PDB file of C-alpha atoms and ligand atoms in Angstrom:
ATOM      1  CA  MET T   1       7.128 -15.260   9.481  1.00  0.00           C
ATOM      2  CA  THR T   2       8.964 -14.459   6.283  1.00  0.00           C
ATOM      3  CA  VAL T   3       9.985 -11.228   4.628  1.00  0.00           C
ATOM      4  CA  GLN T   4       8.664 -11.386   1.064  1.00  0.00           C
ATOM      5  CA  PRO T   5       9.931  -9.583  -2.064  1.00  0.00           C
ATOM      6  CA  ILE T   6       7.929  -6.407  -2.784  1.00  0.00           C
ATOM      7  CA  ARG T   7       6.419  -6.158  -6.266  1.00  0.00           C
ATOM      8  CA  LEU T   8       7.328  -2.998  -8.169  1.00  0.00           C
ATOM      9  CA  PHE T   9       5.259  -0.742 -10.390  1.00  0.00           C
ATOM     10  CA  GLY T  10       4.939  -2.502 -13.752  1.00  0.00           C
ATOM     11  CA  ASP T  11       3.943  -5.815 -12.169  1.00  0.00           C
ATOM     12  CA  PRO T  12       0.386  -6.649 -13.302  1.00  0.00           C
ATOM     13  CA  VAL T  13      -0.645  -7.780  -9.800  1.00  0.00           C
ATOM     14  CA  LEU T  14      -0.545  -4.111  -8.696  1.00  0.00           C
ATOM     15  CA  VAL T  15      -3.272  -3.066 -11.126  1.00  0.00           C
ATOM     16  CA  THR T  16      -5.523  -6.087 -10.592  1.00  0.00           C
ATOM     17  CA  PRO T  17      -8.425  -5.843  -8.108  1.00  0.00           C
ATOM     18  CA  ALA T  18      -7.921  -8.284  -5.210  1.00  0.00           C
ATOM     19  CA  SER T  19     -10.506 -10.848  -4.085  1.00  0.00           C
ATOM     20  CA  PRO T  20     -12.311 -10.791  -0.731  1.00  0.00           C
ATOM     21  CA  VAL T  21     -11.000 -13.152   1.947  1.00  0.00           C
ATOM     22  CA  VAL T  22     -13.451 -16.003   2.530  1.00  0.00           C
ATOM     23  CA  ASP T  23     -11.558 -18.278   4.935  1.00  0.00           C
ATOM     24  CA  PHE T  24     -10.246 -16.785   8.164  1.00  0.00           C
ATOM     25  CA  ASP T  25      -7.786 -19.604   8.578  1.00  0.00           C
ATOM     26  CA  LYS T  26      -4.134 -20.336   9.331  1.00  0.00           C
ATOM     27  CA  GLU T  27      -3.059 -19.180   5.849  1.00  0.00           C
ATOM     28  CA  LEU T  28      -4.631 -15.764   6.487  1.00  0.00           C
ATOM     29  CA  ARG T  29      -2.789 -15.443   9.800  1.00  0.00           C
ATOM     30  CA  GLN T  30       0.432 -16.360   7.985  1.00  0.00           C
ATOM     31  CA  LEU T  31      -0.285 -13.721   5.331  1.00  0.00           C
ATOM     32  CA  VAL T  32      -0.812 -11.026   7.995  1.00  0.00           C
ATOM     33  CA  ALA T  33       2.447 -12.096   9.688  1.00  0.00           C
ATOM     34  CA  ASP T  34       4.379 -11.997   6.396  1.00  0.00           C
ATOM     35  CA  LEU T  35       2.923  -8.590   5.464  1.00  0.00           C
ATOM     36  CA  THR T  36       3.825  -7.190   8.881  1.00  0.00           C
ATOM     37  CA  GLU T  37       7.404  -8.518   8.747  1.00  0.00           C
ATOM     38  CA  THR T  38       7.905  -7.316   5.170  1.00  0.00           C
ATOM     39  CA  MET T  39       6.548  -3.841   6.024  1.00  0.00           C
ATOM     40  CA  LYS T  40       8.815  -3.539   9.070  1.00  0.00           C
ATOM     41  CA  ALA T  41      11.869  -4.725   7.128  1.00  0.00           C
ATOM     42  CA  ALA T  42      11.296  -2.274   4.234  1.00  0.00           C
ATOM     43  CA  PRO T  43      10.716  -0.143   6.381  1.00  0.00           C
ATOM     44  CA  GLY T  44       7.267   1.172   5.503  1.00  0.00           C
ATOM     45  CA  ALA T  45       4.139   2.648   7.069  1.00  0.00           C
ATOM     46  CA  GLY T  46       1.806   0.211   5.334  1.00  0.00           C
ATOM     47  CA  LEU T  47       1.665  -2.717   2.925  1.00  0.00           C
ATOM     48  CA  ALA T  48      -1.132  -4.409   0.984  1.00  0.00           C
ATOM     49  CA  ALA T  49      -1.220  -8.101   0.042  1.00  0.00           C
ATOM     50  CA  PRO T  50      -0.998  -7.481  -3.751  1.00  0.00           C
ATOM     51  CA  GLN T  51       2.371  -5.789  -3.106  1.00  0.00           C
ATOM     52  CA  ILE T  52       3.767  -9.200  -2.150  1.00  0.00           C
ATOM     53  CA  GLY T  53       1.919 -10.878  -5.000  1.00  0.00           C
ATOM     54  CA  VAL T  54      -1.094 -12.142  -3.041  1.00  0.00           C
ATOM     55  CA  PRO T  55      -4.379 -10.982  -4.657  1.00  0.00           C
ATOM     56  CA  LEU T  56      -6.439 -10.841  -1.440  1.00  0.00           C
ATOM     57  CA  ARG T  57      -8.109  -7.915   0.348  1.00  0.00           C
ATOM     58  CA  VAL T  58      -5.726  -7.622   3.299  1.00  0.00           C
ATOM     59  CA  PHE T  59      -3.378  -4.853   4.394  1.00  0.00           C
ATOM     60  CA  VAL T  60      -1.229  -3.864   7.354  1.00  0.00           C
ATOM     61  CA  TRP T  61       0.010  -0.530   8.696  1.00  0.00           C
ATOM     62  CA  TYR T  62       2.558   0.861  11.129  1.00  0.00           C
ATOM     63  CA  VAL T  63       1.580   4.431  11.958  1.00  0.00           C
ATOM     64  CA  ASP T  64       2.208   6.398  15.181  1.00  0.00           C
ATOM     65  CA  ASP T  65       3.875   3.316  16.733  1.00  0.00           C
ATOM     66  CA  GLU T  66       0.741   1.222  16.204  1.00  0.00           C
ATOM     67  CA  ILE T  67       0.775  -1.889  14.057  1.00  0.00           C
ATOM     68  CA  GLY T  68      -2.558  -3.063  12.678  1.00  0.00           C
ATOM     69  CA  HIS T  69      -4.155  -5.117   9.965  1.00  0.00           C
ATOM     70  CA  LEU T  70      -7.497  -5.127   8.196  1.00  0.00           C
ATOM     71  CA  VAL T  71      -9.290  -7.695   6.044  1.00  0.00           C
ATOM     72  CA  ASN T  72     -12.031  -6.926   3.465  1.00  0.00           C
ATOM     73  CA  PRO T  73     -12.102  -3.173   4.224  1.00  0.00           C
ATOM     74  CA  SER T  74     -14.644  -0.603   3.146  1.00  0.00           C
ATOM     75  CA  LEU T  75     -14.038   3.133   3.616  1.00  0.00           C
ATOM     76  CA  ASP T  76     -16.000   6.228   4.573  1.00  0.00           C
ATOM     77  CA  LEU T  77     -14.123   9.452   3.853  1.00  0.00           C
ATOM     78  CA  SER T  78     -14.449  13.031   5.056  1.00  0.00           C
ATOM     79  CA  ASP T  79     -15.122  15.821   2.565  1.00  0.00           C
ATOM     80  CA  GLU T  80     -12.265  17.718   4.197  1.00  0.00           C
ATOM     81  CA  MET T  81      -9.019  17.044   2.326  1.00  0.00           C
ATOM     82  CA  GLN T  82      -5.351  16.984   3.379  1.00  0.00           C
ATOM     83  CA  GLU T  83      -2.233  17.980   1.492  1.00  0.00           C
ATOM     84  CA  GLY T  84       1.021  16.131   1.859  1.00  0.00           C
ATOM     85  CA  GLU T  85       3.617  13.878   0.336  1.00  0.00           C
ATOM     86  CA  GLU T  86       3.113  10.171  -0.051  1.00  0.00           C
ATOM     87  CA  GLY T  87       5.360   7.288  -1.040  1.00  0.00           C
ATOM     88  CA  CYS T  88       4.756   3.676  -1.985  1.00  0.00           C
ATOM     89  CA  LEU T  89       7.001   0.660  -1.395  1.00  0.00           C
ATOM     90  CA  SER T  90       6.229  -0.413  -4.969  1.00  0.00           C
ATOM     91  CA  PHE T  91       7.798   2.881  -6.192  1.00  0.00           C
ATOM     92  CA  PRO T  92      11.147   2.909  -4.311  1.00  0.00           C
ATOM     93  CA  ASN T  93      12.860   6.196  -3.471  1.00  0.00           C
ATOM     94  CA  LEU T  94      10.039   8.460  -4.670  1.00  0.00           C
ATOM     95  CA  VAL T  95       7.512  10.651  -2.869  1.00  0.00           C
ATOM     96  CA  PHE T  96       4.863  12.834  -4.451  1.00  0.00           C
ATOM     97  CA  GLU T  97       2.289  15.336  -3.282  1.00  0.00           C
ATOM     98  CA  THR T  98      -0.961  13.321  -3.206  1.00  0.00           C
ATOM     99  CA  PRO T  99      -4.385  14.688  -2.225  1.00  0.00           C
ATOM    100  CA  ARG T 100      -6.338  12.556   0.272  1.00  0.00           C
ATOM    101  CA  ALA T 101      -9.345  12.880   2.550  1.00  0.00           C
ATOM    102  CA  PHE T 102      -8.359  14.194   6.003  1.00  0.00           C
ATOM    103  CA  ARG T 103     -10.306  11.522   7.903  1.00  0.00           C
ATOM    104  CA  ALA T 104     -11.107   7.916   7.042  1.00  0.00           C
ATOM    105  CA  VAL T 105     -13.259   5.320   8.772  1.00  0.00           C
ATOM    106  CA  ALA T 106     -12.388   1.793   7.648  1.00  0.00           C
ATOM    107  CA  LYS T 107     -14.746  -1.076   8.429  1.00  0.00           C
ATOM    108  CA  GLY T 108     -13.621  -4.658   7.996  1.00  0.00           C
ATOM    109  CA  PHE T 109     -12.438  -7.705   9.908  1.00  0.00           C
ATOM    110  CA  ASN T 110      -9.404  -8.817  11.840  1.00  0.00           C
ATOM    111  CA  MET T 111      -7.655 -12.089  10.980  1.00  0.00           C
ATOM    112  CA  HIS T 112      -9.922 -13.976  13.364  1.00  0.00           C
ATOM    113  CA  GLY T 113     -13.052 -12.800  11.542  1.00  0.00           C
ATOM    114  CA  ASP T 114     -14.206 -10.275  14.162  1.00  0.00           C
ATOM    115  CA  ALA T 115     -15.716  -7.055  12.786  1.00  0.00           C
ATOM    116  CA  VAL T 116     -13.481  -4.025  13.457  1.00  0.00           C
ATOM    117  CA  VAL T 117     -13.660  -0.292  12.774  1.00  0.00           C
ATOM    118  CA  ILE T 118     -10.479   1.761  12.373  1.00  0.00           C
ATOM    119  CA  GLU T 119     -10.768   5.529  12.403  1.00  0.00           C
ATOM    120  CA  GLY T 120      -7.870   7.778  11.507  1.00  0.00           C
ATOM    121  CA  THR T 121      -6.873  11.270  10.451  1.00  0.00           C
ATOM    122  CA  GLN T 122      -3.756  12.602   8.736  1.00  0.00           C
ATOM    123  CA  LEU T 123      -1.150   9.851   8.105  1.00  0.00           C
ATOM    124  CA  LEU T 124      -3.353   6.961   9.276  1.00  0.00           C
ATOM    125  CA  ALA T 125      -6.223   8.223   7.094  1.00  0.00           C
ATOM    126  CA  ARG T 126      -3.788   8.586   4.189  1.00  0.00           C
ATOM    127  CA  CYS T 127      -2.504   5.067   4.762  1.00  0.00           C
ATOM    128  CA  LEU T 128      -6.008   3.510   4.979  1.00  0.00           C
ATOM    129  CA  GLN T 129      -6.893   5.160   1.661  1.00  0.00           C
ATOM    130  CA  HIS T 130      -3.609   4.203  -0.044  1.00  0.00           C
ATOM    131  CA  GLU T 131      -3.848   0.542   1.047  1.00  0.00           C
ATOM    132  CA  THR T 132      -7.534   0.170   0.191  1.00  0.00           C
ATOM    133  CA  ASP T 133      -6.704   1.600  -3.232  1.00  0.00           C
ATOM    134  CA  HIS T 134      -4.059  -1.139  -3.631  1.00  0.00           C
ATOM    135  CA  LEU T 135      -6.789  -3.747  -3.075  1.00  0.00           C
ATOM    136  CA  ASN T 136      -8.749  -2.177  -5.936  1.00  0.00           C
ATOM    137  CA  GLY T 137      -5.744  -2.104  -8.278  1.00  0.00           C
ATOM    138  CA  VAL T 138      -5.506   1.683  -7.879  1.00  0.00           C
ATOM    139  CA  LEU T 139      -2.109   3.343  -7.332  1.00  0.00           C
ATOM    140  CA  PHE T 140      -1.266   6.713  -5.786  1.00  0.00           C
ATOM    141  CA  ILE T 141      -0.342   8.160  -9.179  1.00  0.00           C
ATOM    142  CA  ASP T 142      -4.014   7.582 -10.112  1.00  0.00           C
ATOM    143  CA  ARG T 143      -5.008  10.058  -7.338  1.00  0.00           C
ATOM    144  CA  MET T 144      -2.997  12.929  -8.819  1.00  0.00           C
ATOM    145  CA  ASP T 145      -4.290  15.516 -11.253  1.00  0.00           C
ATOM    146  CA  THR T 146      -3.182  15.155 -14.875  1.00  0.00           C
ATOM    147  CA  GLU T 147      -0.264  17.571 -14.627  1.00  0.00           C
ATOM    148  CA  SER T 148       1.138  16.146 -11.350  1.00  0.00           C
ATOM    149  CA  ARG T 149       0.788  12.617 -12.692  1.00  0.00           C
ATOM    150  CA  LYS T 150       2.690  13.556 -15.821  1.00  0.00           C
ATOM    151  CA  LEU T 151       5.577  14.966 -13.735  1.00  0.00           C
ATOM    152  CA  ALA T 152       5.503  11.916 -11.432  1.00  0.00           C
ATOM    153  CA  MET T 153       5.611   9.500 -14.383  1.00  0.00           C
ATOM    154  CA  LYS T 154       8.681  11.320 -15.724  1.00  0.00           C
ATOM    155  CA  GLU T 155      10.509  10.743 -12.406  1.00  0.00           C
ATOM    156  CA  ILE T 156       9.293   7.137 -12.292  1.00  0.00           C
ATOM    157  CA  ARG T 157      10.574   6.407 -15.799  1.00  0.00           C
ATOM    158  CA  GLU T 158      13.947   7.934 -14.878  1.00  0.00           C
ATOM    159  CA  SER T 159      14.295   5.885 -11.670  1.00  0.00           C
ATOM    160  CA  GLU T 160      16.855   3.081 -11.600  1.00  0.00           C
ATOM    161  CA  TRP T 161      14.279   0.399 -10.784  1.00  0.00           C
ATOM    162  CA  PHE T 162      11.823   1.315 -13.549  1.00  0.00           C
ATOM    163  CA  GLY T 163      11.378  -1.521 -16.032  1.00  0.00           C
ATOM    164  CA  THR T 164      12.760  -4.243 -13.756  1.00  0.00           C
ATOM    165  CA  ALA T 165       9.271  -5.544 -12.937  1.00  0.00           C
ATOM    166  CA  ILE T 166       8.379  -5.619 -16.619  1.00  0.00           C
ATOM    167  CA  GLU T 167      11.612  -7.296 -17.748  1.00  0.00           C
ATOM    168  CA  GLN T 168      11.199 -10.014 -15.180  1.00  0.00           C
ATOM    169  CA  GLY T 169       7.564 -10.623 -16.029  1.00  0.00           C
ATOM    170  CA  SER T 170       5.522 -11.576 -13.007  1.00  0.00           C
ATOM    171  CA  LYS T 171       8.502 -12.943 -11.122  1.00  0.00           C
ATOM    172  CA  PRO T 172       8.999 -11.286  -7.751  1.00  0.00           C
ATOM    173  CA  VAL T 173      11.528  -8.479  -7.832  1.00  0.00           C
ATOM    174  CA  VAL T 174      13.787  -8.039  -4.851  1.00  0.00           C
ATOM    175  CA  LYS T 175      13.916  -4.443  -3.706  1.00  0.00           C
ATOM    176  CA  VAL T 176      16.872  -2.267  -4.618  1.00  0.00           C
ATOM    177  CA  SER T 177      18.548  -0.967  -1.466  1.00  0.00           C
ATOM    178  CA  PRO T 178      16.418  -0.185   1.572  1.00  0.00           C
ATOM    179  CA  HIS T 179      13.259   1.549   0.406  1.00  0.00           C
ATOM    180  CA  ASN T 180      14.137   5.121   1.090  1.00  0.00           C
ATOM    181  CA  THR T 181      10.704   6.688   1.002  1.00  0.00           C
ATOM    182  CA  PHE T 182      11.378   8.993   3.972  1.00  0.00           C
ATOM    183  CA  GLY T 183       9.052   7.047   6.259  1.00  0.00           C
ATOM    184  CA  LEU T 184       6.207   7.657   3.838  1.00  0.00           C
ATOM    185  CA  GLY T 185       6.300   4.385   1.928  1.00  0.00           C
ATOM    186  CA  ILE T 186       2.955   2.625   2.115  1.00  0.00           C
TER     187      ILE T 186
HETATM  188 ZN1   ZN U 201       1.673   1.544  -1.957  1.00  0.00          ZN
END
């Protein structure tokens, strides 16, 4: 298991839709192990494969003391919404108010290819939505209304890490400091 560098906003892999996993093989198990280690080291509450530069539909989470992973997820969401702040390990040191559905049901597979259903509310629901978005090349700033997004982008542009992903092209960028996203980085 290896902790991998986390890609930062500005890296094209974060806005590229990921491909479905076809082979439930040793490489997939290695990917899940690397994602889990990298998430725990950050520390974060979730991490999607594109965030470590792997364009596959796989993510992990660590919410309410439970670690899990999901492959090729699809989501059903409640109409009921939740308010709350959200962070992202690809946007170090920032959290923003982000609207999400209150409840999410995620259907997919575990790393052995068995069908699984994960149901969550509150932070787990938020995490399932945030990570599935990552697999579609969608970022949390895309879930904000125009005004909130504008304010968020101002803070992002003023952050010390902004531009490092772009300057270094698609090379992995090692995180600055521990990712202080107040336990909300996903
Ligand atoms: Zn994220």
